Short mmCIF file of C-alpha atoms in Angstrom, two decimals:
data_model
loop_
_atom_site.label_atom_id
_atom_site.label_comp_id
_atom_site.label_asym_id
_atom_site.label_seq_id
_atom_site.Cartn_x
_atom_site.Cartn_y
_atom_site.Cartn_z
CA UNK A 1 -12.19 -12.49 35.08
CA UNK A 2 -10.21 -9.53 35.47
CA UNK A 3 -6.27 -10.24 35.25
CA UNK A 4 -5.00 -8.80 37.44
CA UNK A 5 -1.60 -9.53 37.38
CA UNK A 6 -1.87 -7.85 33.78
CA UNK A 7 -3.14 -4.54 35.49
CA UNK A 8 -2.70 -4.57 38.99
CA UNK A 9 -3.40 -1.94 41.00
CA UNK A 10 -1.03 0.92 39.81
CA UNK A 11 -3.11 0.60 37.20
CA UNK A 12 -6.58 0.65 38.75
CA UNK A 13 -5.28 3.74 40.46
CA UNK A 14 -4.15 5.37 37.51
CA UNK A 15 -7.08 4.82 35.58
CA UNK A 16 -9.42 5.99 38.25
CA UNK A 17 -7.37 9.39 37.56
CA UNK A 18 -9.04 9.27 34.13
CA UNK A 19 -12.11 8.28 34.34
CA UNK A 20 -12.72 10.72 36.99
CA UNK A 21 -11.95 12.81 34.40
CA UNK A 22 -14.55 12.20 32.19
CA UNK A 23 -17.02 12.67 34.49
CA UNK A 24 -16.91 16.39 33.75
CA UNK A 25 -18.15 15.99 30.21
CA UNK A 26 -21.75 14.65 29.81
CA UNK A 27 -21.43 12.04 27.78
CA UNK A 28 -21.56 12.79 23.86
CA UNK A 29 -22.60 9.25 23.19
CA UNK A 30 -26.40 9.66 22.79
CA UNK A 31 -28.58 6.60 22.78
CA UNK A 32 -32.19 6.50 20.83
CA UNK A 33 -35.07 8.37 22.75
CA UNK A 34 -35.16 11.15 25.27
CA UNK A 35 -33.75 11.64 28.40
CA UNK A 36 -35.46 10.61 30.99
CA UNK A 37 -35.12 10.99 34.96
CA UNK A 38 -33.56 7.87 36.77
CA UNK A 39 -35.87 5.43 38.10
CA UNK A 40 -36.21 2.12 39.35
CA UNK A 41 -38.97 -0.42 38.23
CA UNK A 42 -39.41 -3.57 38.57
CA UNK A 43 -40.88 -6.39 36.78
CA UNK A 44 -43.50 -6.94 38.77
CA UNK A 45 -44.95 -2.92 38.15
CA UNK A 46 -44.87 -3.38 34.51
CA UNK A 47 -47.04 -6.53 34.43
CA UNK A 48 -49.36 -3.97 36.41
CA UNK A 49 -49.27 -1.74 33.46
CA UNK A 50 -46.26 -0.09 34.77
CA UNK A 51 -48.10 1.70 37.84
CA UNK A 52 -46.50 5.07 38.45
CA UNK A 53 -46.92 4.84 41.94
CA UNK A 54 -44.23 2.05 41.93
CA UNK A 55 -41.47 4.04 40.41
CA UNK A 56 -39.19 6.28 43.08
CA UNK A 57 -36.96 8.88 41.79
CA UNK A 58 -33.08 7.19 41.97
CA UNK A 59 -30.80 8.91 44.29
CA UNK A 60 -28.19 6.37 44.24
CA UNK A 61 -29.15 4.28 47.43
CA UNK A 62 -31.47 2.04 46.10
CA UNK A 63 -29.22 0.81 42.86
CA UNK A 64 -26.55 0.67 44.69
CA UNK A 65 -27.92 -1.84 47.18
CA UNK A 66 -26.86 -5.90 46.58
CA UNK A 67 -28.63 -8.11 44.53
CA UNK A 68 -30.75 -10.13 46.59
CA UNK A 69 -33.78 -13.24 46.27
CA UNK A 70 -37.10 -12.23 46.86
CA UNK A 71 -39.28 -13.74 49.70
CA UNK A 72 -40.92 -16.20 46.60
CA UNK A 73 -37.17 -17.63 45.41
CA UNK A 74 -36.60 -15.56 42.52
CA UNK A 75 -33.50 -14.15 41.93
CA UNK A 76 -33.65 -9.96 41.47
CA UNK A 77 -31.04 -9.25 38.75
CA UNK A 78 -30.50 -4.95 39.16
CA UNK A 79 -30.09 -3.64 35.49
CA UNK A 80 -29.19 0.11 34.75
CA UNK A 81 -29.72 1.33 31.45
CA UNK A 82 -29.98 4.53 29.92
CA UNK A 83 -32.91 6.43 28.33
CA UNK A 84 -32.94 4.31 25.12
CA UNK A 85 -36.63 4.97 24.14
CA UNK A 86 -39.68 6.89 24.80
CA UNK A 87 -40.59 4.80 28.02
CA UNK A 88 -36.96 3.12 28.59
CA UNK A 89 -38.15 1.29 31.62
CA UNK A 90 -41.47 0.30 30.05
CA UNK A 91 -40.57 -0.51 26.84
CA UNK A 92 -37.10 -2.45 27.42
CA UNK A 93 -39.94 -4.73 30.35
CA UNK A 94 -42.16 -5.22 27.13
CA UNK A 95 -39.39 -6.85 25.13
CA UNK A 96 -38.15 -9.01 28.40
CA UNK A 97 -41.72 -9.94 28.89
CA UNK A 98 -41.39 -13.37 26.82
CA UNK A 99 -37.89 -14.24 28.77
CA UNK A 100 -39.61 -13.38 32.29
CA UNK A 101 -42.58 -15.98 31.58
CA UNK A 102 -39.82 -18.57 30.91
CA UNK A 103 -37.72 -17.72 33.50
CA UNK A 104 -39.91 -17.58 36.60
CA UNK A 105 -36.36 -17.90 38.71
CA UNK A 106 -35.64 -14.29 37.70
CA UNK A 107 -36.73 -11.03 38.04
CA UNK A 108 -35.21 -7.68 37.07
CA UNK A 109 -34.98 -4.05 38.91
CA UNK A 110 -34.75 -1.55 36.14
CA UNK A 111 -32.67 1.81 37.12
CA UNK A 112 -32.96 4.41 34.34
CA UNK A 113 -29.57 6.40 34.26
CA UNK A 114 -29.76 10.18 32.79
CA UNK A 115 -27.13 10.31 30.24
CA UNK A 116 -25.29 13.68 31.94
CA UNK A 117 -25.47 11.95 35.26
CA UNK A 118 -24.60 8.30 34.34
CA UNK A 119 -20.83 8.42 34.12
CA UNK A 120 -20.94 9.38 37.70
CA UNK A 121 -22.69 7.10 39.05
CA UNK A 122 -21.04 4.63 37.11
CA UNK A 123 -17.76 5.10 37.80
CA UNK A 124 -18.21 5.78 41.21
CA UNK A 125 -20.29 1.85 40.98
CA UNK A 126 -16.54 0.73 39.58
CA UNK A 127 -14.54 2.25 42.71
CA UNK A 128 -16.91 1.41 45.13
CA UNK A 129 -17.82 -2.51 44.45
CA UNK A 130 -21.43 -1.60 44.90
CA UNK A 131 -23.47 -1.63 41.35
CA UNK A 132 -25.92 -3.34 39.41
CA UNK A 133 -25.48 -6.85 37.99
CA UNK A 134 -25.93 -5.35 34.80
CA UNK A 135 -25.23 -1.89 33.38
CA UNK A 136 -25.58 -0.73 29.58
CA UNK A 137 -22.22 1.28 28.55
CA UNK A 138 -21.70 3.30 25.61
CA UNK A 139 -19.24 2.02 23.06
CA UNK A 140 -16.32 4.97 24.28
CA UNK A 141 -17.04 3.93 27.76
CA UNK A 142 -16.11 0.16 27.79
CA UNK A 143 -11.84 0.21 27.75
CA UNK A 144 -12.32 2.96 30.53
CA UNK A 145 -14.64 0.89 32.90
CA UNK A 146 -12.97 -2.28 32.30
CA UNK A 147 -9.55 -0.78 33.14
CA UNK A 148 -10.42 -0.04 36.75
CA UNK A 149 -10.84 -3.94 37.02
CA UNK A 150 -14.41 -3.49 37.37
CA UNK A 151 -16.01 -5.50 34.80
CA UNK A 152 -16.47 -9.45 34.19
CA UNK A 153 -14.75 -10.85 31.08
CA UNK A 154 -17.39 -12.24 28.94
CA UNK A 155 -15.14 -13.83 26.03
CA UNK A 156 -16.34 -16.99 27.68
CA UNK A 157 -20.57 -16.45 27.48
CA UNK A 158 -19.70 -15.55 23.88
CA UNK A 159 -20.81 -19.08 22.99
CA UNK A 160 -24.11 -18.35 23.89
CA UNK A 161 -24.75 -15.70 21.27
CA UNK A 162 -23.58 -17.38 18.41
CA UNK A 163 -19.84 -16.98 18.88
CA UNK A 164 -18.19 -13.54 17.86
CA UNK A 165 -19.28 -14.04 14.12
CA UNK A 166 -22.63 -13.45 15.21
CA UNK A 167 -22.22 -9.52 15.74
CA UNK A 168 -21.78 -7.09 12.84
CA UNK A 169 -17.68 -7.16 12.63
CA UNK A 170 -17.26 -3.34 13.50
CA UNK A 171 -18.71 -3.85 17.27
CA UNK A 172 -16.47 -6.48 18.47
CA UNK A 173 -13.47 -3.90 18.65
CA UNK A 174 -15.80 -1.45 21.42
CA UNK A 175 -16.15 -4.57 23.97
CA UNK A 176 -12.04 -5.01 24.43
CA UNK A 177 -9.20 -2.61 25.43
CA UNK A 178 -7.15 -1.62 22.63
CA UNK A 179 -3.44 -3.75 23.00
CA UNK A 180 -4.42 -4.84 26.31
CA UNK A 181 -5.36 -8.90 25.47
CA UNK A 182 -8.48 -10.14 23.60
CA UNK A 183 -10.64 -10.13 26.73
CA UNK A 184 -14.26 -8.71 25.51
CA UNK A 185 -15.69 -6.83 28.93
CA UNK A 186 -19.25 -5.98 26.84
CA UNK A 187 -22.19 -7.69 24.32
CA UNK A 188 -22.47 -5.50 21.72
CA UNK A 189 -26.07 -4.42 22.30
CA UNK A 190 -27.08 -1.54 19.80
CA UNK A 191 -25.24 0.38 17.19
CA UNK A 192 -26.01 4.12 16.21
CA UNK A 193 -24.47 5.38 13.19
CA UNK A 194 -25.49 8.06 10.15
CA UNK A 195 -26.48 8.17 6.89
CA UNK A 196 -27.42 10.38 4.55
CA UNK A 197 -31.43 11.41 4.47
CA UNK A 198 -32.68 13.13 1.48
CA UNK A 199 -35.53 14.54 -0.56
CA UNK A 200 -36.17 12.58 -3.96
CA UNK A 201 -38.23 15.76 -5.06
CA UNK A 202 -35.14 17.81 -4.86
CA UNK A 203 -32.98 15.48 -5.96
CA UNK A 204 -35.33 15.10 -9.10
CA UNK A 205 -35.64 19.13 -9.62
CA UNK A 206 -31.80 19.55 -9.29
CA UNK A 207 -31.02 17.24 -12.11
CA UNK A 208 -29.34 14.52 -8.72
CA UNK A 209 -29.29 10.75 -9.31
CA UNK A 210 -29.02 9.22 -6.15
CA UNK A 211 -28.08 6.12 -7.00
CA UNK A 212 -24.53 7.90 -8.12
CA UNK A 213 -24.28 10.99 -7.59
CA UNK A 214 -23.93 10.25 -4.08
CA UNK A 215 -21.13 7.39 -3.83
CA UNK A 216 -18.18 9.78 -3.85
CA UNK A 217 -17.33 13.01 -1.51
CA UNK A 218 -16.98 14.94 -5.60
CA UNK A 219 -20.27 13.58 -6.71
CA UNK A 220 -21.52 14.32 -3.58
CA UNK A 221 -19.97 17.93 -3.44
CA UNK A 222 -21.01 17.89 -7.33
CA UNK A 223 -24.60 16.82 -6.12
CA UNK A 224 -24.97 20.11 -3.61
CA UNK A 225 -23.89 22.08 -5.66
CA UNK A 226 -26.92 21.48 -8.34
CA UNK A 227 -29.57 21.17 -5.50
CA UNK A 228 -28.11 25.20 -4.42
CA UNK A 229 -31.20 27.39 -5.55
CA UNK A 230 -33.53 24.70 -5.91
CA UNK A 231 -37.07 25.95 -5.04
CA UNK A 232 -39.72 23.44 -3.79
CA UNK A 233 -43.57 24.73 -3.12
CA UNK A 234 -42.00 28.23 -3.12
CA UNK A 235 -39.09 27.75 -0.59
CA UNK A 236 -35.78 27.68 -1.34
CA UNK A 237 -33.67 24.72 0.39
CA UNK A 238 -30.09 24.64 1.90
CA UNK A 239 -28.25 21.80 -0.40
CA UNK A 240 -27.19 20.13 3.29
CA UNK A 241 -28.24 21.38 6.81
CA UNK A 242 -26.11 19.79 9.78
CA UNK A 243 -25.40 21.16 13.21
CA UNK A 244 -21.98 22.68 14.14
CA UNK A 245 -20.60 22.89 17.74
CA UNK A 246 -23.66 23.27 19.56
CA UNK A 247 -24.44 19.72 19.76
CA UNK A 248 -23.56 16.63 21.14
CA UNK A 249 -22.52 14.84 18.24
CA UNK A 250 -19.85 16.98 17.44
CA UNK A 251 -17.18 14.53 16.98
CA UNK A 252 -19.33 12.16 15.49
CA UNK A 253 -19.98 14.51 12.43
CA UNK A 254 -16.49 14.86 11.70
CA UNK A 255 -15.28 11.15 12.37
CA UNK A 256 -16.31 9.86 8.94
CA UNK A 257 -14.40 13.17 7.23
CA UNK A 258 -11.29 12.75 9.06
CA UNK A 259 -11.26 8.48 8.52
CA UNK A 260 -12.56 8.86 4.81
CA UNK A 261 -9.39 11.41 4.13
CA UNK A 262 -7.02 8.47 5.30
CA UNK A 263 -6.52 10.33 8.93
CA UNK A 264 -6.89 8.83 12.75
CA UNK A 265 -7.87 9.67 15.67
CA UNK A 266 -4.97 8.14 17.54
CA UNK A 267 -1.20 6.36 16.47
CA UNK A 268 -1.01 2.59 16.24
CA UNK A 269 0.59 3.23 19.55
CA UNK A 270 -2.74 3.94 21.53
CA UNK A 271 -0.60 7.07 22.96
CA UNK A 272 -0.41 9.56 20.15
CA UNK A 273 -3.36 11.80 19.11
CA UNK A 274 -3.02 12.10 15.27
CA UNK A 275 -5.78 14.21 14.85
CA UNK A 276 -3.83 16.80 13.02
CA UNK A 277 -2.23 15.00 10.42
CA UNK A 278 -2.49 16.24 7.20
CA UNK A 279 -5.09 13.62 6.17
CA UNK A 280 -7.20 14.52 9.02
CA UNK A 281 -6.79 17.81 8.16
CA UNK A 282 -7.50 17.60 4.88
CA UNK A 283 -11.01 15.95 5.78
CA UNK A 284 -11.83 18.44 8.18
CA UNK A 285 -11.31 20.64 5.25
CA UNK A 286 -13.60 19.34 3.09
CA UNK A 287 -16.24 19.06 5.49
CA UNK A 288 -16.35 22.38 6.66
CA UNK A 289 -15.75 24.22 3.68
CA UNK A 290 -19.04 22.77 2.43
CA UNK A 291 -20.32 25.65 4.18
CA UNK A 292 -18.01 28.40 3.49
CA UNK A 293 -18.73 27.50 0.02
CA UNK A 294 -22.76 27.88 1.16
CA UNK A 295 -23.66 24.58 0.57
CA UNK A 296 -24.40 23.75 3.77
CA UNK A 297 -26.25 26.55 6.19
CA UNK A 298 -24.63 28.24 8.08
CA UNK A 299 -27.86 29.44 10.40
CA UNK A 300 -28.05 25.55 11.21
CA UNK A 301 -24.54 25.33 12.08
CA UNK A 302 -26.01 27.25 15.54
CA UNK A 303 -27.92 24.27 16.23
CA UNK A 304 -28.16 21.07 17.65
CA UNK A 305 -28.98 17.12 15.86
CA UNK A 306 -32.54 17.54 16.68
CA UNK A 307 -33.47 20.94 15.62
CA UNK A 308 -31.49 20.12 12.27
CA UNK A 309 -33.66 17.39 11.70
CA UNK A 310 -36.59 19.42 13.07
CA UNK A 311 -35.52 21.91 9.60
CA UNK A 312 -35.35 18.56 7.07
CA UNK A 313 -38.74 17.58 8.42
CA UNK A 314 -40.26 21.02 7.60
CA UNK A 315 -39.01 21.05 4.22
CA UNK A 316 -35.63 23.68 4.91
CA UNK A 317 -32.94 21.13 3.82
CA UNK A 318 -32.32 18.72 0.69
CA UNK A 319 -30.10 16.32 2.40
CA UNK A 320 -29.08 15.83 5.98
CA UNK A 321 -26.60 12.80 7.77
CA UNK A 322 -28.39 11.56 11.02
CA UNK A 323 -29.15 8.30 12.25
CA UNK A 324 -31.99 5.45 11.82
CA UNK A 325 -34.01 7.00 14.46
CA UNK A 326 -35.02 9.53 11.99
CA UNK A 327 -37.26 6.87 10.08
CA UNK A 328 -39.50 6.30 13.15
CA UNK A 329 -39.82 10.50 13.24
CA UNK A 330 -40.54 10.84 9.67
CA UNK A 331 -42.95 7.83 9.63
CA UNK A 332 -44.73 8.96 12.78
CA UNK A 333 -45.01 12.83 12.23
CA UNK A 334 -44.79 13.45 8.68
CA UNK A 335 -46.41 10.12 6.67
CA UNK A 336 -46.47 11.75 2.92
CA UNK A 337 -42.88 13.54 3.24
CA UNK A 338 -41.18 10.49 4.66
CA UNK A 339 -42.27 8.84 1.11
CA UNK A 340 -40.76 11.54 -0.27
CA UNK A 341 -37.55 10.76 1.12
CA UNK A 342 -34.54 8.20 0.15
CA UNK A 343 -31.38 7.16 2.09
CA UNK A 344 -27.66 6.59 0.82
CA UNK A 345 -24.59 5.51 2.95
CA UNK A 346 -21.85 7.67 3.73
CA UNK A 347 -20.17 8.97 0.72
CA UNK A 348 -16.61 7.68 0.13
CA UNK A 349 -13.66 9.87 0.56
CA UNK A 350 -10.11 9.42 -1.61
CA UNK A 351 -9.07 6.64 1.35
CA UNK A 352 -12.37 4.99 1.34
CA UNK A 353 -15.68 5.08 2.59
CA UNK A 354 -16.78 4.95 6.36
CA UNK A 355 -19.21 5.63 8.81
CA UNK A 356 -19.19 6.89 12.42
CA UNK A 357 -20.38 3.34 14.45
CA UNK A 358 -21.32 3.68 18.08
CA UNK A 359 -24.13 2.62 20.36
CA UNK A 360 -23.90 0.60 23.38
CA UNK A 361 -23.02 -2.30 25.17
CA UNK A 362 -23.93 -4.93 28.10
CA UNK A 363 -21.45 -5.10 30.75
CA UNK A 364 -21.51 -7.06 34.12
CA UNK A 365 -20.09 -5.98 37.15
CA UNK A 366 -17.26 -8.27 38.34
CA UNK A 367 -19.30 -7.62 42.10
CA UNK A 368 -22.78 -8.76 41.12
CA UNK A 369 -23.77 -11.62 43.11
CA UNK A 370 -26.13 -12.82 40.97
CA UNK A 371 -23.81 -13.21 37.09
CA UNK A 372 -25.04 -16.75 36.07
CA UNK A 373 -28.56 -14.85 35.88
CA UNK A 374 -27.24 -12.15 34.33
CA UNK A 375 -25.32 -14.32 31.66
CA UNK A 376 -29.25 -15.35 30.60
CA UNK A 377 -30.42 -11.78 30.55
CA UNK A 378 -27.94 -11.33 28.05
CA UNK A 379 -27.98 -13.88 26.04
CA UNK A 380 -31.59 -13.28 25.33
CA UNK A 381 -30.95 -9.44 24.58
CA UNK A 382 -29.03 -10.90 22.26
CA UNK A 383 -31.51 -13.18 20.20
CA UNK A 384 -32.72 -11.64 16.60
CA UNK A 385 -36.39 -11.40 18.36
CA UNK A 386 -35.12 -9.53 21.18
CA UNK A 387 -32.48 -7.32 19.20
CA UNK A 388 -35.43 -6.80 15.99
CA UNK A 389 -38.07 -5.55 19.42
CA UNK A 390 -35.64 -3.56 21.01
CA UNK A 391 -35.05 -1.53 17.76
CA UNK A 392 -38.60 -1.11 16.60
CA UNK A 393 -39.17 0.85 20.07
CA UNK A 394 -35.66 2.32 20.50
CA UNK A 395 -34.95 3.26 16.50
CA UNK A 396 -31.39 2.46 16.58
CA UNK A 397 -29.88 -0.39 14.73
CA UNK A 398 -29.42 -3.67 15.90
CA UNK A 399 -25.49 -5.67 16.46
CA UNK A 400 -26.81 -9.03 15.66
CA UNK A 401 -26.29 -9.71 11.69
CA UNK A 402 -29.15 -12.05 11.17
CA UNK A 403 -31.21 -9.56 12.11
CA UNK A 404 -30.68 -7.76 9.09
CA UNK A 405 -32.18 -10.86 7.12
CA UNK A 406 -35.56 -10.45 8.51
CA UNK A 407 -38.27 -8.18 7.67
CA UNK A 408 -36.55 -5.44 10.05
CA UNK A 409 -35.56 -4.40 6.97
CA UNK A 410 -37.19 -5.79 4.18
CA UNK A 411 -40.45 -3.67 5.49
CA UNK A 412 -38.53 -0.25 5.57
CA UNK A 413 -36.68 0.57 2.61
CA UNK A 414 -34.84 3.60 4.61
CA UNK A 415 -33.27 0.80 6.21
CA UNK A 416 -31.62 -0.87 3.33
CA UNK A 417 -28.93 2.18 3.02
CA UNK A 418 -28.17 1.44 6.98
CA UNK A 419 -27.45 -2.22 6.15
CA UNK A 420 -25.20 -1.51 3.55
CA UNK A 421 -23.35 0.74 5.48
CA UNK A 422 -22.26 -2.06 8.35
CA UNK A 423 -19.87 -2.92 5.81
CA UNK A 424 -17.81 0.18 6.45
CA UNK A 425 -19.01 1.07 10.01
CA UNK A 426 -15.84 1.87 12.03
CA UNK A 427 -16.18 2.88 15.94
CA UNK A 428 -13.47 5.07 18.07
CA UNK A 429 -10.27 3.14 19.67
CA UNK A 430 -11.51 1.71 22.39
CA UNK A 431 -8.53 2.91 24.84
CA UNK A 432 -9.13 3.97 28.56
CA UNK A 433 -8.70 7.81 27.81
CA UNK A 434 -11.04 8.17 24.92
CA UNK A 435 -13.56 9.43 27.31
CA UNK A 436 -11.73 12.26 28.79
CA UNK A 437 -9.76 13.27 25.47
CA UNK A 438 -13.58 13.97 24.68
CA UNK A 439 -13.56 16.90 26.38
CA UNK A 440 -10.43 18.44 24.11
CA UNK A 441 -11.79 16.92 20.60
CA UNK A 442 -15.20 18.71 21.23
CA UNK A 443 -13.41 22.30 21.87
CA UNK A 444 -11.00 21.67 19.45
CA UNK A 445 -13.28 21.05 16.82
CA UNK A 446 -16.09 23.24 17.94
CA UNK A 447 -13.15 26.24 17.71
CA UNK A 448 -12.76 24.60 13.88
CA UNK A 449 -16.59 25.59 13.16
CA UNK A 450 -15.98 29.27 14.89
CA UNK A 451 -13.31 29.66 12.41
CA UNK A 452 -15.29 28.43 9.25
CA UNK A 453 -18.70 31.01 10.73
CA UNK A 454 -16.42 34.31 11.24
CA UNK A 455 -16.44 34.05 14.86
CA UNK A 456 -12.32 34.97 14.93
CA UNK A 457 -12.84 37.20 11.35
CA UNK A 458 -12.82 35.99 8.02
CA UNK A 459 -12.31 32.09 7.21
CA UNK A 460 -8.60 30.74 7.36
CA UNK A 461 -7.81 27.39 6.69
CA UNK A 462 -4.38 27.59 8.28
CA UNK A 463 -6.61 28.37 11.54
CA UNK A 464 -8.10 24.96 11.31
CA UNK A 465 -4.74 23.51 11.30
CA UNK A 466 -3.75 25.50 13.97
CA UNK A 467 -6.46 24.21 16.08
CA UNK A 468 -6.25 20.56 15.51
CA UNK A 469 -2.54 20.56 16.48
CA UNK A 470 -3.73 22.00 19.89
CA UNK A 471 -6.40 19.61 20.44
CA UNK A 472 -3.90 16.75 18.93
CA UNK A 473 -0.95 17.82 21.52
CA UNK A 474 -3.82 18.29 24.57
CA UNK A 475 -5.05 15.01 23.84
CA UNK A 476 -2.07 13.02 23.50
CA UNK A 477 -1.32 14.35 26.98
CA UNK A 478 -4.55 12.46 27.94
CA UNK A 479 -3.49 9.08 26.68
CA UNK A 480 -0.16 9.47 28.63
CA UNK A 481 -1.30 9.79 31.66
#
């Protein structure tokens, strides 16, 4: 349970200050699949082959009701998640189908949240006492939530999943508040991270090993530089294509950059925004002067995640970083070039070699009236056949590490560089005001890419510096508060 003699409620009060905050930015934290509207759906529909006539459009009312038992004796567990796959409500049914038919007690109302809007609704679910049972958060969203006092500790139903040693190591840290006790609020649920995608062909015509030439941020550097020029069926390639501030994984492009360099995002004293320290800066650097150097386009820089990867699919780029999601793309609309193409964990920088982990989480709502049926929900989400079915439809990566002994990955060899690479996965501090500080890391760094595309005249790396001690001294002001 919530301590709240640790907490109180100065502090509910002054973390409902910043989490309100947040609200304003749509959150950056982008599960697999599309976005979807919010609906509700229950069990029941999907065993009708999810009749659309069953699903209402969510204005609030309905999830927000009290869990209640049906007039047969089951108990209705209300679950909001986000729009993890094609058909979120559909497809997430499908993979509870097996617990369902075992569990005749329970049943479960689905509420699809729309990433922009689900903040909202779920902080104002915090304040108010009146949620789900159930709700998915993203990794950055956890510390915030579970500060208001509004979520169940869960450090005790760890047990049922195989004890903390079940879940890849770089998770765990995303379900607790940073310095505030070892209370886990979440169940690691799914983990989204990046690697690098690229073209063997190119690789081959450049003179590129792969297997080495891609281990170090100089080999890799090294490794664009041979594939500039390269031709392929008549079109010339960009050595790397990402996008620049006109996405919504800003942050998450630079995190690796900034934590490979030796630099942090915030001070051991979960108060102090180090973002411009030299080794941060010096990371930020390197990434973006991959393009002023024109080995990484600049005309994709003016795009988003998924119309980068739309220009790798085509044939426009050698190499690209994205996430596992891509596989299911490449296998699904372009069969002969995904054989073409290989996959290689981050590069390692001069402090060591990580990669951006986040994903989401389970949470339970310390007002759900129903949490012993809940508990079972989650413990079954948390199974290797659950986590290995969720995946195949969502294209994420799963947090349960025996998953990653099964044919999951065995059958996809795009998967094997993803694998390696939850040996180095590393996920933002989980404090309360990571959320809002969100806000003043994507302008900060999205005014690092204007400087690095001519936007304020030509290139100045003393600009970049300039603009990370802004964004460091505007967020630090956000962890204070």
């Amino acid at each position: 349970m919530y301590h709240k003699n640790k907490w109180g409620y100065i502090m509910k009060v002054k973390f409902l200050s910043l989490v309100l905050a947040a609200s304003l930015l749509a959150t950056s934290l982008m599960g697999c699949g599309n976005n979807t509207d919010s609906k509700a759906t229950s069990t029941e529909a999907v065993k009708e082959e999810v009749n659309e006539d069953s699903k209402t459009e969510d204005t609030g009312s309905e999830a927000d009701t009290p869990a209640a038992e049906t007039t047969d004796g089951k108990t209705i567990v209300t679950m909001w998640i986000m729009p993890n796959s094609g058909e979120p409500e559909a497809d997430f049914l499908t993979v509870m189908a097996p617990f369902l038919e075992q569990n005749q007690d329970i049943d479960i109302q689905v509420t699809v949240l729309d990433w922009g809007s689900a903040w909202t609704k779920i902080t104002t679910a915090a304040t108010s006492g009146e949620g789900p049972d159930i709700t998915q958060l993203g990794t950055t969203q956890v510390a915030a939530v579970a500060a208001m006092g509004a979520l169940e500790d869960l450090t005790g139903i760890y047990d049922r999943f195989g004890g903390e040693e079940a879940f890849v190591p770089a998770t765990l840290p995303t379900t607790q508040i940073l310095g505030a006790g070892e209370e886990r609020f979440a169940a690691p649920w799914f983990i989204d991270t990046r690697a690098l995608f690229y073209r063997k062909d190119i690789c081959e015509a450049a003179g590129v090993n792969p297997e080495t030439d891609f281990e170090t941020w100089d080999s890799f550097k090294a490794a664009l530089t041979k594939m500039k020029g390269v031709t392929i069926e008549g079109k010339e390639v960009t050595p790397l294509a990402m996008p620049g501030k006109n996405d919504w994984n800003v942050i998450h492009n630079f995190a690796p950059w900034i934590w490979g360099a030796g630099g942090e995002f915030i001070a051991d004293d979960n108060k102090t925004s180090v973002v411009d320290s030299n080794e941060a800066y010096e990371g930020v650097k390197f990434y973006t002067e991959l393009a002023s150097e024109g080995l990484m386009s600049m005309p994709a820089l003016e795009k988003n995640s998924a119309e980068v990867e739309a220009l790798f699919n085509s044939g426009e780029a050698a190499t690209i970083f994205t996430g596992a999601y891509e596989i299911a793309t490449l296998r699904r609309e372009q069969p002969e070039l995904a054989e073409k193409i290989g996959t290689a964990p981050f590069p390692a920088g001069p402090a060591g070699r990580y990669a951006f982990f986040g994903g989401s989480g389970l949470s339970v709502f310390n007002s759900s009236a129903n949490k012993e049926a809940a508990y079972r929900i989650i413990e079954y989400l948390m199974t290797p056949d659950a986590q290995v079915a969720y995946q195949r439809l969502c294209g994420n990566l799963p947090t349960v590490q025996a998953t990653y002994e099964t044919d999951f990955v065995s059958e996809e060899p795009m998967r094997e560089a993803f694998k390696e690479q939850l040996e180095f996965g590393k996920a933002y501090p989980s404090v309360a005001g990571w959320g809002p500080s969100e806000t003043i890391l994507q302008k900060g760094l999205s005014n690092v890419w204007d400087n690095v595309m001519g936007v304020y005249g030509d290139y100045k790396p003393e600009q970049t510096k300039e603009f990370l001690t802004q964004t460091a001294g505007e967020s630090t002001v956000i962890y204070n508060e």
